[in-house]
PDB file of N, CA and C in Angstrom:
ATOM      1  N   MET H   1       0.867  -1.166  -0.002  1.00 97.00           N
ATOM      2  CA  MET H   1      -0.002   0.002   0.001  1.00 97.00           C
ATOM      3  C   MET H   1       0.908   1.224  -0.001  1.00 97.00           C
ATOM      4  N   VAL H   2       0.643   2.108  -0.919  1.00 97.00           N
ATOM      5  CA  VAL H   2       1.401   3.347  -1.021  1.00 97.00           C
ATOM      6  C   VAL H   2       0.494   4.478  -0.560  1.00 97.00           C
ATOM      7  N   ILE H   3       0.948   5.218   0.427  1.00 98.00           N
ATOM      8  CA  ILE H   3       0.208   6.376   0.911  1.00 98.00           C
ATOM      9  C   ILE H   3       0.931   7.610   0.400  1.00 98.00           C
ATOM     10  N   GLU H   4       0.200   8.412  -0.360  1.00 97.00           N
ATOM     11  CA  GLU H   4       0.773   9.615  -0.952  1.00 97.00           C
ATOM     12  C   GLU H   4       0.207  10.845  -0.258  1.00 97.00           C
ATOM     13  N   ARG H   5       1.082  11.769   0.031  1.00 97.00           N
ATOM     14  CA  ARG H   5       0.664  13.083   0.546  1.00 97.00           C
ATOM     15  C   ARG H   5       1.127  14.120  -0.466  1.00 97.00           C
ATOM     16  N   PHE H   6       0.172  14.847  -1.018  1.00 96.00           N
ATOM     17  CA  PHE H   6       0.487  15.828  -2.048  1.00 96.00           C
ATOM     18  C   PHE H   6       1.295  16.970  -1.442  1.00 96.00           C
ATOM     19  N   LYS H   7       2.429  17.279  -2.047  1.00 95.00           N
ATOM     20  CA  LYS H   7       3.263  18.369  -1.534  1.00 95.00           C
ATOM     21  C   LYS H   7       2.493  19.676  -1.569  1.00 95.00           C
ATOM     22  N   ASP H   8       2.646  20.439  -0.518  1.00 92.00           N
ATOM     23  CA  ASP H   8       1.948  21.721  -0.365  1.00 92.00           C
ATOM     24  C   ASP H   8       0.429  21.552  -0.441  1.00 92.00           C
ATOM     25  N   GLY H   9      -0.061  20.319  -0.208  1.00 92.00           N
ATOM     26  CA  GLY H   9      -1.495  20.075  -0.252  1.00 92.00           C
ATOM     27  C   GLY H   9      -2.111  20.275  -1.623  1.00 92.00           C
ATOM     28  N   GLN H  10      -1.286  20.160  -2.672  1.00 94.00           N
ATOM     29  CA  GLN H  10      -1.725  20.463  -4.032  1.00 94.00           C
ATOM     30  C   GLN H  10      -1.809  19.191  -4.889  1.00 94.00           C
ATOM     31  N   PRO H  11      -2.990  18.628  -5.054  1.00 95.00           N
ATOM     32  CA  PRO H  11      -3.112  17.440  -5.907  1.00 95.00           C
ATOM     33  C   PRO H  11      -3.083  17.756  -7.400  1.00 95.00           C
ATOM     34  N   ARG H  12      -3.405  18.969  -7.778  1.00 95.00           N
ATOM     35  CA  ARG H  12      -3.544  19.313  -9.207  1.00 95.00           C
ATOM     36  C   ARG H  12      -2.304  18.974 -10.043  1.00 95.00           C
ATOM     37  N   PRO H  13      -1.074  19.303  -9.583  1.00 96.00           N
ATOM     38  CA  PRO H  13       0.099  18.954 -10.402  1.00 96.00           C
ATOM     39  C   PRO H  13       0.229  17.443 -10.648  1.00 96.00           C
ATOM     40  N   VAL H  14      -0.189  16.645  -9.698  1.00 96.00           N
ATOM     41  CA  VAL H  14      -0.129  15.190  -9.864  1.00 96.00           C
ATOM     42  C   VAL H  14      -1.108  14.759 -10.954  1.00 96.00           C
ATOM     43  N   TYR H  15      -2.322  15.252 -10.874  1.00 95.00           N
ATOM     44  CA  TYR H  15      -3.326  14.890 -11.872  1.00 95.00           C
ATOM     45  C   TYR H  15      -2.935  15.416 -13.255  1.00 95.00           C
ATOM     46  N   ASP H  16      -2.324  16.576 -13.322  1.00 97.00           N
ATOM     47  CA  ASP H  16      -1.873  17.123 -14.608  1.00 97.00           C
ATOM     48  C   ASP H  16      -0.801  16.228 -15.226  1.00 97.00           C
ATOM     49  N   ARG H  17       0.182  15.831 -14.428  1.00 97.00           N
ATOM     50  CA  ARG H  17       1.259  14.975 -14.948  1.00 97.00           C
ATOM     51  C   ARG H  17       0.699  13.627 -15.382  1.00 97.00           C
ATOM     52  N   ALA H  18      -0.168  13.057 -14.589  1.00 96.00           N
ATOM     53  CA  ALA H  18      -0.743  11.758 -14.932  1.00 96.00           C
ATOM     54  C   ALA H  18      -1.531  11.844 -16.240  1.00 96.00           C
ATOM     55  N   ARG H  19      -2.248  12.917 -16.438  1.00 97.00           N
ATOM     56  CA  ARG H  19      -3.007  13.098 -17.671  1.00 97.00           C
ATOM     57  C   ARG H  19      -2.064  13.247 -18.867  1.00 97.00           C
ATOM     58  N   GLU H  20      -0.965  13.972 -18.685  1.00 97.00           N
ATOM     59  CA  GLU H  20      -0.031  14.243 -19.776  1.00 97.00           C
ATOM     60  C   GLU H  20       0.908  13.075 -20.077  1.00 97.00           C
ATOM     61  N   ARG H  21       1.357  12.352 -19.017  1.00 97.00           N
ATOM     62  CA  ARG H  21       2.417  11.370 -19.198  1.00 97.00           C
ATOM     63  C   ARG H  21       2.056   9.958 -18.736  1.00 97.00           C
ATOM     64  N   GLY H  22       0.850   9.788 -18.187  1.00 95.00           N
ATOM     65  CA  GLY H  22       0.456   8.470 -17.684  1.00 95.00           C
ATOM     66  C   GLY H  22       1.008   8.233 -16.285  1.00 95.00           C
ATOM     67  N   ARG H  23       0.926   7.000 -15.843  1.00 94.00           N
ATOM     68  CA  ARG H  23       1.360   6.643 -14.479  1.00 94.00           C
ATOM     69  C   ARG H  23       2.871   6.522 -14.336  1.00 94.00           C
ATOM     70  N   LEU H  24       3.588   6.433 -15.443  1.00 96.00           N
ATOM     71  CA  LEU H  24       5.057   6.357 -15.438  1.00 96.00           C
ATOM     72  C   LEU H  24       5.567   5.117 -14.701  1.00 96.00           C
ATOM     73  N   MET H  25       4.868   4.010 -14.829  1.00 96.00           N
ATOM     74  CA  MET H  25       5.248   2.787 -14.126  1.00 96.00           C
ATOM     75  C   MET H  25       6.190   1.939 -14.972  1.00 96.00           C
ATOM     76  N   PRO H  26       7.236   1.411 -14.366  1.00 96.00           N
ATOM     77  CA  PRO H  26       8.113   0.487 -15.096  1.00 96.00           C
ATOM     78  C   PRO H  26       7.397  -0.852 -15.308  1.00 96.00           C
ATOM     79  N   ASP H  27       7.801  -1.575 -16.344  1.00 96.00           N
ATOM     80  CA  ASP H  27       7.255  -2.919 -16.579  1.00 96.00           C
ATOM     81  C   ASP H  27       7.506  -3.778 -15.355  1.00 96.00           C
ATOM     82  N   GLY H  28       6.483  -4.523 -14.950  1.00 96.00           N
ATOM     83  CA  GLY H  28       6.597  -5.394 -13.786  1.00 96.00           C
ATOM     84  C   GLY H  28       5.947  -4.830 -12.541  1.00 96.00           C
ATOM     85  N   LEU H  29       5.645  -3.542 -12.548  1.00 97.00           N
ATOM     86  CA  LEU H  29       4.917  -2.927 -11.439  1.00 97.00           C
ATOM     87  C   LEU H  29       3.457  -2.858 -11.856  1.00 97.00           C
ATOM     88  N   ARG H  30       2.571  -3.332 -10.994  1.00 97.00           N
ATOM     89  CA  ARG H  30       1.156  -3.387 -11.333  1.00 97.00           C
ATOM     90  C   ARG H  30       0.330  -2.510 -10.420  1.00 97.00           C
ATOM     91  N   TYR H  31      -0.424  -1.614 -11.006  1.00 96.00           N
ATOM     92  CA  TYR H  31      -1.383  -0.778 -10.300  1.00 96.00           C
ATOM     93  C   TYR H  31      -2.649  -1.598 -10.105  1.00 96.00           C
ATOM     94  N   VAL H  32      -3.148  -1.679  -8.866  1.00 96.00           N
ATOM     95  CA  VAL H  32      -4.364  -2.434  -8.578  1.00 96.00           C
ATOM     96  C   VAL H  32      -5.556  -1.492  -8.494  1.00 96.00           C
ATOM     97  N   ASP H  33      -5.472  -0.492  -7.627  1.00 97.00           N
ATOM     98  CA  ASP H  33      -6.563   0.475  -7.463  1.00 97.00           C
ATOM     99  C   ASP H  33      -6.080   1.586  -6.547  1.00 97.00           C
ATOM    100  N   SER H  34      -6.863   2.665  -6.474  1.00 96.00           N
ATOM    101  CA  SER H  34      -6.505   3.759  -5.574  1.00 96.00           C
ATOM    102  C   SER H  34      -7.752   4.422  -5.019  1.00 96.00           C
ATOM    103  N   TRP H  35      -7.556   5.076  -3.901  1.00 97.00           N
ATOM    104  CA  TRP H  35      -8.615   5.788  -3.203  1.00 97.00           C
ATOM    105  C   TRP H  35      -8.041   7.116  -2.749  1.00 97.00           C
ATOM    106  N   VAL H  36      -8.824   8.169  -2.845  1.00 96.00           N
ATOM    107  CA  VAL H  36      -8.377   9.501  -2.458  1.00 96.00           C
ATOM    108  C   VAL H  36      -9.297  10.007  -1.356  1.00 96.00           C
ATOM    109  N   GLU H  37      -8.691  10.570  -0.303  1.00 95.00           N
ATOM    110  CA  GLU H  37      -9.495  11.168   0.753  1.00 95.00           C
ATOM    111  C   GLU H  37     -10.366  12.271   0.173  1.00 95.00           C
ATOM    112  N   ALA H  38     -11.538  12.443   0.753  1.00 95.00           N
ATOM    113  CA  ALA H  38     -12.486  13.445   0.244  1.00 95.00           C
ATOM    114  C   ALA H  38     -11.910  14.853   0.276  1.00 95.00           C
ATOM    115  N   ASN H  39     -10.978  15.117   1.202  1.00 93.00           N
ATOM    116  CA  ASN H  39     -10.366  16.455   1.276  1.00 93.00           C
ATOM    117  C   ASN H  39      -9.089  16.558   0.440  1.00 93.00           C
ATOM    118  N   PHE H  40      -8.783  15.520  -0.322  1.00 92.00           N
ATOM    119  CA  PHE H  40      -7.606  15.459  -1.212  1.00 92.00           C
ATOM    120  C   PHE H  40      -6.273  15.551  -0.468  1.00 92.00           C
ATOM    121  N   ALA H  41      -6.269  15.245   0.820  1.00 92.00           N
ATOM    122  CA  ALA H  41      -5.016  15.305   1.573  1.00 92.00           C
ATOM    123  C   ALA H  41      -4.105  14.116   1.266  1.00 92.00           C
ATOM    124  N   ARG H  42      -4.715  12.946   1.039  1.00 95.00           N
ATOM    125  CA  ARG H  42      -3.911  11.746   0.795  1.00 95.00           C
ATOM    126  C   ARG H  42      -4.555  10.878  -0.277  1.00 95.00           C
ATOM    127  N   CYS H  43      -3.702  10.113  -0.921  1.00 96.00           N
ATOM    128  CA  CYS H  43      -4.136   9.101  -1.867  1.00 96.00           C
ATOM    129  C   CYS H  43      -3.552   7.770  -1.407  1.00 96.00           C
ATOM    130  N   PHE H  44      -4.347   6.729  -1.476  1.00 97.00           N
ATOM    131  CA  PHE H  44      -3.929   5.386  -1.098  1.00 97.00           C
ATOM    132  C   PHE H  44      -3.933   4.533  -2.355  1.00 97.00           C
ATOM    133  N   GLN H  45      -2.770   4.002  -2.725  1.00 96.00           N
ATOM    134  CA  GLN H  45      -2.663   3.198  -3.941  1.00 96.00           C
ATOM    135  C   GLN H  45      -2.179   1.807  -3.586  1.00 96.00           C
ATOM    136  N   LEU H  46      -2.885   0.825  -4.104  1.00 97.00           N
ATOM    137  CA  LEU H  46      -2.455  -0.547  -3.943  1.00 97.00           C
ATOM    138  C   LEU H  46      -1.678  -0.938  -5.190  1.00 97.00           C
ATOM    139  N   MET H  47      -0.418  -1.304  -4.995  1.00 96.00           N
ATOM    140  CA  MET H  47       0.481  -1.662  -6.085  1.00 96.00           C
ATOM    141  C   MET H  47       1.035  -3.058  -5.796  1.00 96.00           C
ATOM    142  N   GLU H  48       1.398  -3.772  -6.855  1.00 95.00           N
ATOM    143  CA  GLU H  48       1.993  -5.103  -6.709  1.00 95.00           C
ATOM    144  C   GLU H  48       3.272  -5.193  -7.524  1.00 95.00           C
ATOM    145  N   CYS H  49       4.283  -5.852  -6.932  1.00 93.00           N
ATOM    146  CA  CYS H  49       5.507  -6.140  -7.671  1.00 93.00           C
ATOM    147  C   CYS H  49       6.315  -7.160  -6.891  1.00 93.00           C
ATOM    148  N   ASP H  50       7.192  -7.844  -7.604  1.00 92.00           N
ATOM    149  CA  ASP H  50       8.093  -8.814  -6.985  1.00 92.00           C
ATOM    150  C   ASP H  50       9.463  -8.216  -6.716  1.00 92.00           C
ATOM    151  N   ASP H  51       9.704  -7.035  -7.234  1.00 94.00           N
ATOM    152  CA  ASP H  51      11.017  -6.395  -7.126  1.00 94.00           C
ATOM    153  C   ASP H  51      10.827  -4.980  -6.599  1.00 94.00           C
ATOM    154  N   LEU H  52      11.298  -4.735  -5.392  1.00 92.00           N
ATOM    155  CA  LEU H  52      11.129  -3.429  -4.747  1.00 92.00           C
ATOM    156  C   LEU H  52      11.750  -2.298  -5.564  1.00 92.00           C
ATOM    157  N   THR H  53      12.778  -2.595  -6.340  1.00 96.00           N
ATOM    158  CA  THR H  53      13.391  -1.526  -7.133  1.00 96.00           C
ATOM    159  C   THR H  53      12.414  -0.952  -8.158  1.00 96.00           C
ATOM    160  N   LEU H  54      11.458  -1.749  -8.616  1.00 96.00           N
ATOM    161  CA  LEU H  54      10.447  -1.249  -9.546  1.00 96.00           C
ATOM    162  C   LEU H  54       9.579  -0.193  -8.867  1.00 96.00           C
ATOM    163  N   LEU H  55       9.191  -0.460  -7.642  1.00 96.00           N
ATOM    164  CA  LEU H  55       8.381   0.502  -6.888  1.00 96.00           C
ATOM    165  C   LEU H  55       9.184   1.770  -6.621  1.00 96.00           C
ATOM    166  N   MET H  56      10.438   1.620  -6.277  1.00 96.00           N
ATOM    167  CA  MET H  56      11.280   2.780  -6.000  1.00 96.00           C
ATOM    168  C   MET H  56      11.528   3.607  -7.263  1.00 96.00           C
ATOM    169  N   THR H  57      11.651   2.953  -8.402  1.00 97.00           N
ATOM    170  CA  THR H  57      11.793   3.664  -9.670  1.00 97.00           C
ATOM    171  C   THR H  57      10.552   4.500  -9.955  1.00 97.00           C
ATOM    172  N   TRP H  58       9.384   3.924  -9.724  1.00 97.00           N
ATOM    173  CA  TRP H  58       8.129   4.651  -9.922  1.00 97.00           C
ATOM    174  C   TRP H  58       8.032   5.836  -8.971  1.00 97.00           C
ATOM    175  N   ILE H  59       8.356   5.617  -7.703  1.00 97.00           N
ATOM    176  CA  ILE H  59       8.311   6.701  -6.709  1.00 97.00           C
ATOM    177  C   ILE H  59       9.202   7.859  -7.130  1.00 97.00           C
ATOM    178  N   ALA H  60      10.379   7.547  -7.676  1.00 97.00           N
ATOM    179  CA  ALA H  60      11.307   8.596  -8.094  1.00 97.00           C
ATOM    180  C   ALA H  60      10.696   9.497  -9.170  1.00 97.00           C
ATOM    181  N   GLN H  61       9.792   8.965  -9.982  1.00 96.00           N
ATOM    182  CA  GLN H  61       9.141   9.754 -11.031  1.00 96.00           C
ATOM    183  C   GLN H  61       8.177  10.807 -10.470  1.00 96.00           C
ATOM    184  N   TRP H  62       7.770  10.627  -9.216  1.00 97.00           N
ATOM    185  CA  TRP H  62       6.738  11.478  -8.628  1.00 97.00           C
ATOM    186  C   TRP H  62       7.186  12.198  -7.361  1.00 97.00           C
ATOM    187  N   SER H  63       8.384  11.943  -6.893  1.00 97.00           N
ATOM    188  CA  SER H  63       8.809  12.452  -5.584  1.00 97.00           C
ATOM    189  C   SER H  63       8.925  13.977  -5.523  1.00 97.00           C
ATOM    190  N   ASP H  64       8.940  14.643  -6.667  1.00 97.00           N
ATOM    191  CA  ASP H  64       8.954  16.109  -6.642  1.00 97.00           C
ATOM    192  C   ASP H  64       7.570  16.672  -6.314  1.00 97.00           C
ATOM    193  N   LEU H  65       6.527  15.862  -6.488  1.00 97.00           N
ATOM    194  CA  LEU H  65       5.157  16.319  -6.261  1.00 97.00           C
ATOM    195  C   LEU H  65       4.469  15.660  -5.075  1.00 97.00           C
ATOM    196  N   VAL H  66       5.034  14.529  -4.610  1.00 97.00           N
ATOM    197  CA  VAL H  66       4.365  13.706  -3.607  1.00 97.00           C
ATOM    198  C   VAL H  66       5.372  13.203  -2.576  1.00 97.00           C
ATOM    199  N   ASP H  67       4.942  13.174  -1.316  1.00 98.00           N
ATOM    200  CA  ASP H  67       5.691  12.485  -0.263  1.00 98.00           C
ATOM    201  C   ASP H  67       5.072  11.105  -0.111  1.00 98.00           C
ATOM    202  N   PHE H  68       5.908  10.077  -0.078  1.00 98.00           N
ATOM    203  CA  PHE H  68       5.433   8.696  -0.091  1.00 98.00           C
ATOM    204  C   PHE H  68       5.689   7.986   1.223  1.00 98.00           C
ATOM    205  N   GLU H  69       4.747   7.131   1.586  1.00 97.00           N
ATOM    206  CA  GLU H  69       4.923   6.153   2.654  1.00 97.00           C
ATOM    207  C   GLU H  69       4.530   4.810   2.047  1.00 97.00           C
ATOM    208  N   VAL H  70       5.405   3.817   2.173  1.00 96.00           N
ATOM    209  CA  VAL H  70       5.135   2.497   1.625  1.00 96.00           C
ATOM    210  C   VAL H  70       4.918   1.534   2.792  1.00 96.00           C
ATOM    211  N   VAL H  71       3.776   0.860   2.763  1.00 96.00           N
ATOM    212  CA  VAL H  71       3.411  -0.086   3.812  1.00 96.00           C
ATOM    213  C   VAL H  71       3.190  -1.446   3.146  1.00 96.00           C
ATOM    214  N   PRO H  72       4.096  -2.402   3.369  1.00 93.00           N
ATOM    215  CA  PRO H  72       3.875  -3.730   2.790  1.00 93.00           C
ATOM    216  C   PRO H  72       2.616  -4.358   3.413  1.00 93.00           C
ATOM    217  N   VAL H  73       1.740  -4.878   2.567  1.00 93.00           N
ATOM    218  CA  VAL H  73       0.505  -5.505   3.043  1.00 93.00           C
ATOM    219  C   VAL H  73       0.321  -6.845   2.351  1.00 93.00           C
ATOM    220  N   VAL H  74      -0.475  -7.699   2.987  1.00 90.00           N
ATOM    221  CA  VAL H  74      -0.904  -8.974   2.405  1.00 90.00           C
ATOM    222  C   VAL H  74      -2.424  -9.032   2.520  1.00 90.00           C
ATOM    223  N   THR H  75      -3.046  -9.901   1.763  1.00 91.00           N
ATOM    224  CA  THR H  75      -4.492 -10.043   1.857  1.00 91.00           C
ATOM    225  C   THR H  75      -4.866 -10.652   3.216  1.00 91.00           C
ATOM    226  N   SER H  76      -6.104 -10.511   3.578  1.00 93.00           N
ATOM    227  CA  SER H  76      -6.583 -11.123   4.827  1.00 93.00           C
ATOM    228  C   SER H  76      -6.423 -12.629   4.788  1.00 93.00           C
ATOM    229  N   ALA H  77      -6.688 -13.238   3.645  1.00 93.00           N
ATOM    230  CA  ALA H  77      -6.530 -14.681   3.506  1.00 93.00           C
ATOM    231  C   ALA H  77      -5.074 -15.107   3.704  1.00 93.00           C
ATOM    232  N   GLU H  78      -4.140 -14.347   3.139  1.00 91.00           N
ATOM    233  CA  GLU H  78      -2.722 -14.650   3.330  1.00 91.00           C
ATOM    234  C   GLU H  78      -2.321 -14.504   4.790  1.00 91.00           C
ATOM    235  N   ALA H  79      -2.821 -13.478   5.456  1.00 92.00           N
ATOM    236  CA  ALA H  79      -2.519 -13.272   6.872  1.00 92.00           C
ATOM    237  C   ALA H  79      -3.084 -14.420   7.708  1.00 92.00           C
ATOM    238  N   ALA H  80      -4.305 -14.819   7.437  1.00 93.00           N
ATOM    239  CA  ALA H  80      -4.917 -15.919   8.188  1.00 93.00           C
ATOM    240  C   ALA H  80      -4.123 -17.203   8.006  1.00 93.00           C
ATOM    241  N   GLY H  81      -3.676 -17.456   6.783  1.00 92.00           N
ATOM    242  CA  GLY H  81      -2.866 -18.650   6.531  1.00 92.00           C
ATOM    243  C   GLY H  81      -1.548 -18.614   7.267  1.00 92.00           C
ATOM    244  N   ALA H  82      -0.936 -17.466   7.344  1.00 92.00           N
ATOM    245  CA  ALA H  82       0.351 -17.341   8.046  1.00 92.00           C
ATOM    246  C   ALA H  82       0.166 -17.522   9.548  1.00 92.00           C
ATOM    247  N   VAL H  83      -0.943 -17.031  10.071  1.00 94.00           N
ATOM    248  CA  VAL H  83      -1.184 -17.108  11.521  1.00 94.00           C
ATOM    249  C   VAL H  83      -1.595 -18.524  11.942  1.00 94.00           C
ATOM    250  N   THR H  84      -2.437 -19.161  11.137  1.00 92.00           N
ATOM    251  CA  THR H  84      -2.956 -20.460  11.516  1.00 92.00           C
ATOM    252  C   THR H  84      -2.121 -21.622  11.014  1.00 92.00           C
ATOM    253  N   GLY H  85      -1.168 -21.313  10.132  1.00 82.00           N
ATOM    254  CA  GLY H  85      -0.237 -22.308   9.657  1.00 82.00           C
ATOM    255  C   GLY H  85      -0.834 -23.263   8.686  1.00 82.00           C
TER     256      GLY H  85
END
């Protein structure tokens, strides 16, 4: 899970770049879905990849406009399997 905070509270530059240049994702990084807070303070994006460098490459494309927090997550089913063995 990627939590994005728009720099200076300004989401517009992010949406402008995405419209002009796309998501700028390297091959192998998969966008699943995203949710934006109603006040546009944060965006939550679920991304998938097997290589962390792909995620870091993508983050570098946006770090001038967004502050990122990356939280590794698993599905509830995966968590239940890990806990119950």
